[in-house]
Amino acid sequence: MEFLSQTYIALRGPTGAPQTPSDAIERLSDRLSPATLLADRRAAVLSLKGLSRDCKAEVGERALSGLVEVLQNDAEVDADIGRAVLETLLVLCDVGEEGVSISPASKEVGYKHTDLILANEKVAFKLFALLSDQSFYLRLTTLQLLVLLLHSRRQVVQGYFLKAPVGPTTVIAVLEERREIIRNEAITMVQSLVHQSPDIQKILAFEGAFEKLFNIVQQEGGLEGGPVVHDALTCVDSLLRFNSSNQSYFRETPLPPILPSLLLFPPSLPPHEPVPQGFALQFWDPQQKRVNASLVVGIIGMLVGSKGGSPQETMAFSRCLVELGLASNAPAPLKTQALRLLPPNLIVPLPQLIITPYVPVPDTNGEEWDRLEPGSALDALVELALHGEYNGLFSGKRSREGLELRGAALGVFQNFVQNDEIREAIVQAMVPPEGSSEPAPVTPLLHALIAPPTAPLEIATVTSTHLSCLLFAHLLRFSPKAKSLARAIIPTPPSGTTERDTGSFFVPADGGPPPSAQPEPEPAEEDDEPPQSLLQILSEHLSLAFLSRTRADTSDREAREWDRLIVGYLCLLVQWLWEDPGSVRDFLNAGGLGMLVEPINQMADADPVIPGLCTFLLGVLYEFNREPGEITRSTIHPILNRLGVDVLVGRITHLRDDDRFKAIGPDTLVVPYPHQAATLATPATNDSDKEAEIWFDWAFVDFWKSNYYTVQRGISADPNALSPTSGPNAESAMLISSLRDVVQKQSQEIDSLKAQLKAASAAATDRSAFDDLQNQFSTLQVTYDADVEKRKEVEKEQEDLLVLLDELNAKRSRDKQRMREAGLEVSEDEGEDDDEDDE
């Protein structure tokens, strides 16, 4: 009753007459003065709080300074008035959040009030000090106001925090709050406070923020903890990312092993021991667990990719990512993330690392799994890239998620074979032993590469062959020895049973039949034809694909699949034949020249990709046809002239403008399937289920951009001209050629500048002579001045001597006169002298 009475008195005028809101706000503002009683100030604040929702601008204009004064003086004394003034400031500074509609005028007023409150550091200092108060509502509303101020003016609040006397201490203390609502709000506040501020990140890290955040994660049940765990892990990520100092400090704490433990991976697992089944087979529902796991994987990948980690830590983290990506039932996006975060200089020995894959049992909704025989991680990586997740169980869908995962495996393989010794060893394993009649074993990669295209095409088969071309290109690119070894590969003709059906890698551990087992094929009839090399087989398959592509009964969807298959073959051949005259000779002898001319003429208007690649390959054949053979450069040159050099250059240039080519980047391999073709399939419910496809990888795009200018110039070169220097740095040829015109233009300018240069030189010479004369003049002037001074001194001495002489003569004359007067004799000389003196 006392509260209601005080509020009524505060709102009532002297005579009890009704008041306007402006009059009430003015009267209530006057009651915020420190001269009034605390109870009156509390009642006034509560009344202003109610009016602020409808009269936000008027309350801020007339009462904001008084509210700030109450916050400074009374919040720590009385928790109720502190809570009331904080809630009022929350309303006055509200600018809305994402998804919350608010009028532009109200948002502008909120920013205005925020700027007034943060005009100086006093309010921010007070708010950080209030975090140490144990009152539930006061602490909560203080956090809410700080979050709001950080949302509106983050950099200003961060600057005040760095100068606050008790800022770091109170922030870390509030993370230990046992009341979940306050703790969760504190995590949100820390998340905004450390954003893009390395100084605050360092301060909170050294104050113990990592320990507090991981305690929250463990208290909430790890990855099962829901949004709270997500926010805490986000704070950890913000404290570590782009902050090498915090990363070094974090590594010195006992906390890093917690990260793989959250994924149920033992951090100290010896390399020869298998991972526990609890890690490989987990329940990944609900969706929040997947989001939390993605944060943990991101932090692990960040630490693996940065410098400063110990070999033991890097090995444990890398193996965790490898096992998660290749031998677990984790969702495909999580596997993709794990494989992409593996560093380029991977220290995990993939051929020696033994992993145990699992595949889901059909029709069990992912509740039952078959454990397969252990195999090397490298075999699993290649199988994943070739056939997709779980040995191609879902490869027929060709979803974006599935292709992204296979693309990530392709990237790991590319990084793994960067060492020339590794790639040469892999290719060597495909070559028959020297002096032996036994063929080399057909590896899964080689089997997918030589699989003949059949009509009608299967999407899974086309994708496997295409990716096998990309994988094999990584083995050959810029490696002359690997290309030489590849020319000696004579594979066994493929049988009706695929390698993934019969290989020892994908066999259930309990000895059951392999998945999708096929009946034994009938033995092939022997023939007298010599076995074909791999290059001859690829040439034959490319020719067959061209013929099948042009059939009249081919649908648009199937024609697109044939195009993808042709692109895969062409990309591999371009990189194989580059700078390899021996392979060029073998390809020409296999009839490769004839199949390239027709697509350049017939398919130019329909699709620029295949004509562009065919033209590029034709240019490579012409450029590097340097060994004797039936088809020479002189043989190819008339064909180039008949096709037209300008036309061929245009074909190559148009490839660069195609969307499928332009869309490829270092981290972008998969492109969406066209909408007109997607209508034939079942409509997808979300983006991850939509159909996608692969055309190029970044390695080929980068190769093409570095060398296409060399091919364009080579097409117009004389057949007897020597081959220019080319290779991975062939862009220097393009640079030199582009500078040639500049040099020619500058040579003309040089001629016109020579006269000016001579004039400038003459002027410079004159100036130099003038400077020398000036120096000589200065020297002579100094000498002259010294001589003048010396002469003046000599003249003065002479004048003194003359005066002295005159005095002596006068004295002598007086002495002679006295001698005459005394009657003494005076000599004649002396007389003459006297006479002369008299005269």
Coordinates of N, CA and C in Angstrom, one line a residue, residues 325-326 339 355 357 359 372-373 375-393 395 402 405-407 409-410 413 442-448 460 463-464 467-468 471 498-507 515:
G325 N 36.6 -38.5 -40.3 CA 36.2 -38.3 -41.7 C 36.1 -39.6 -42.5
L326 N 36.8 -40.6 -42.1 CA 36.9 -41.9 -42.9 C 36.3 -43.1 -42.2
L339 N 37.9 -33.5 -42.8 CA 38.9 -33.7 -43.9 C 39.5 -32.4 -44.4
I355 N 42.6 -48.3 -40.1 CA 41.3 -47.9 -39.5 C 40.3 -49.0 -39.8
P357 N 36.4 -49.3 -40.8 CA 35.2 -48.6 -41.3 C 34.0 -49.4 -40.9
V359 N 29.6 -49.7 -42.1 CA 28.6 -49.4 -43.0 C 27.2 -49.7 -42.4
L372 N 33.6 -53.5 -40.9 CA 34.3 -54.1 -42.0 C 35.8 -54.4 -41.5
E373 N 36.4 -55.1 -42.4 CA 37.8 -55.5 -42.1 C 38.7 -54.2 -42.1
G375 N 41.6 -51.6 -42.7 CA 42.4 -51.3 -43.9 C 43.2 -50.0 -43.7
S376 N 44.0 -49.7 -44.6 CA 44.8 -48.5 -44.5 C 43.9 -47.3 -44.7
A377 N 44.3 -46.2 -44.1 CA 43.6 -44.9 -44.2 C 43.7 -44.4 -45.7
L378 N 44.8 -44.6 -46.3 CA 44.9 -44.2 -47.7 C 43.9 -44.9 -48.6
D379 N 43.8 -46.3 -48.4 CA 42.8 -47.0 -49.2 C 41.4 -46.5 -49.0
A380 N 41.1 -46.2 -47.7 CA 39.7 -45.7 -47.4 C 39.5 -44.3 -48.0
L381 N 40.6 -43.5 -48.0 CA 40.5 -42.2 -48.6 C 40.2 -42.2 -50.1
V382 N 40.9 -43.1 -50.8 CA 40.7 -43.3 -52.3 C 39.3 -43.8 -52.5
E383 N 38.9 -44.8 -51.7 CA 37.5 -45.4 -51.9 C 36.5 -44.3 -51.7
L384 N 36.7 -43.5 -50.7 CA 35.7 -42.5 -50.4 C 35.6 -41.5 -51.6
A385 N 36.7 -41.1 -52.2 CA 36.6 -40.2 -53.3 C 36.0 -40.9 -54.5
L386 N 36.3 -42.1 -54.7 CA 35.8 -42.8 -55.9 C 34.4 -43.2 -55.9
H387 N 34.0 -43.7 -54.7 CA 32.6 -44.3 -54.7 C 31.7 -43.6 -53.7
G388 N 32.2 -42.7 -52.9 CA 31.3 -42.0 -52.0 C 31.3 -42.7 -50.6
E389 N 30.4 -42.1 -49.8 CA 30.3 -42.5 -48.4 C 29.8 -44.0 -48.3
Y390 N 30.3 -44.7 -47.4 CA 29.9 -46.1 -47.1 C 30.0 -47.0 -48.4
N391 N 31.1 -46.8 -49.1 CA 31.3 -47.6 -50.3 C 30.3 -47.5 -51.4
G392 N 29.8 -46.2 -51.5 CA 28.8 -45.9 -52.6 C 27.4 -46.3 -52.3
L393 N 27.1 -46.5 -51.0 CA 25.7 -46.9 -50.6 C 24.7 -45.9 -51.0
S395 N 25.7 -43.2 -53.3 CA 26.3 -42.5 -54.3 C 25.3 -42.2 -55.5
G402 N 27.1 -35.3 -50.3 CA 27.9 -36.4 -50.7 C 29.1 -36.0 -51.6
L405 N 31.8 -34.1 -49.6 CA 32.6 -35.1 -48.9 C 33.6 -35.7 -49.8
R406 N 33.2 -36.1 -51.0 CA 34.2 -36.7 -51.9 C 35.2 -35.7 -52.4
G407 N 34.8 -34.5 -52.6 CA 35.7 -33.4 -52.9 C 36.7 -33.2 -51.8
A409 N 37.8 -35.4 -49.7 CA 38.8 -36.6 -49.8 C 39.7 -36.3 -51.0
L410 N 39.3 -35.8 -52.1 CA 40.1 -35.5 -53.2 C 41.2 -34.5 -52.8
F413 N 43.9 -36.1 -50.6 CA 44.8 -36.9 -51.5 C 45.8 -36.1 -52.2
V442 N 45.5 -54.5 -60.2 CA 44.6 -53.4 -60.6 C 44.1 -52.8 -59.3
T443 N 44.6 -51.6 -59.0 CA 44.2 -50.9 -57.7 C 42.8 -50.3 -58.0
P444 N 42.0 -50.0 -56.9 CA 40.7 -49.4 -57.1 C 40.8 -48.1 -57.9
L445 N 41.8 -47.3 -57.8 CA 41.9 -46.1 -58.6 C 42.1 -46.5 -60.1
L446 N 42.9 -47.4 -60.4 CA 43.1 -47.8 -61.8 C 41.9 -48.5 -62.4
H447 N 41.2 -49.3 -61.5 CA 40.0 -50.0 -62.0 C 38.9 -49.0 -62.4
A448 N 38.7 -47.9 -61.5 CA 37.7 -46.9 -61.9 C 38.1 -46.1 -63.1
A460 N 26.4 -43.0 -60.9 CA 27.5 -43.4 -60.0 C 28.8 -43.7 -60.8
T463 N 30.5 -40.5 -62.2 CA 31.1 -39.7 -61.1 C 32.4 -40.4 -60.7
S464 N 32.4 -41.7 -60.5 CA 33.6 -42.5 -60.1 C 34.7 -42.3 -61.1
L467 N 36.1 -38.7 -61.1 CA 36.9 -38.4 -59.9 C 38.2 -39.2 -60.0
S468 N 38.2 -40.4 -60.6 CA 39.4 -41.2 -60.8 C 40.4 -40.4 -61.7
L471 N 41.9 -37.8 -59.5 CA 42.9 -38.3 -58.6 C 44.2 -38.7 -59.4
T498 N 33.4 -55.3 -60.0 CA 34.1 -54.1 -59.7 C 35.0 -54.3 -58.5
E499 N 36.0 -53.5 -58.4 CA 36.9 -53.7 -57.3 C 36.3 -53.4 -55.9
R500 N 35.4 -52.5 -55.9 CA 34.8 -52.2 -54.6 C 33.9 -53.4 -54.1
D501 N 33.5 -54.2 -55.1 CA 32.7 -55.4 -54.7 C 33.6 -56.5 -54.2
T502 N 34.8 -56.7 -54.8 CA 35.6 -57.8 -54.5 C 36.8 -57.5 -53.6
G503 N 37.1 -56.2 -53.5 CA 38.3 -55.9 -52.7 C 38.2 -56.3 -51.3
S504 N 39.4 -56.6 -50.7 CA 39.4 -57.0 -49.3 C 39.1 -55.9 -48.4
F505 N 39.1 -54.7 -48.8 CA 38.9 -53.6 -47.9 C 37.4 -53.5 -47.4
F506 N 36.5 -53.8 -48.3 CA 35.1 -53.7 -47.9 C 34.5 -55.1 -47.7
V507 N 34.9 -55.7 -46.7 CA 34.4 -57.1 -46.3 C 34.0 -57.0 -44.8
P515 N 28.8 -56.5 -49.4 CA 27.6 -55.9 -49.8 C 27.5 -55.8 -51.4

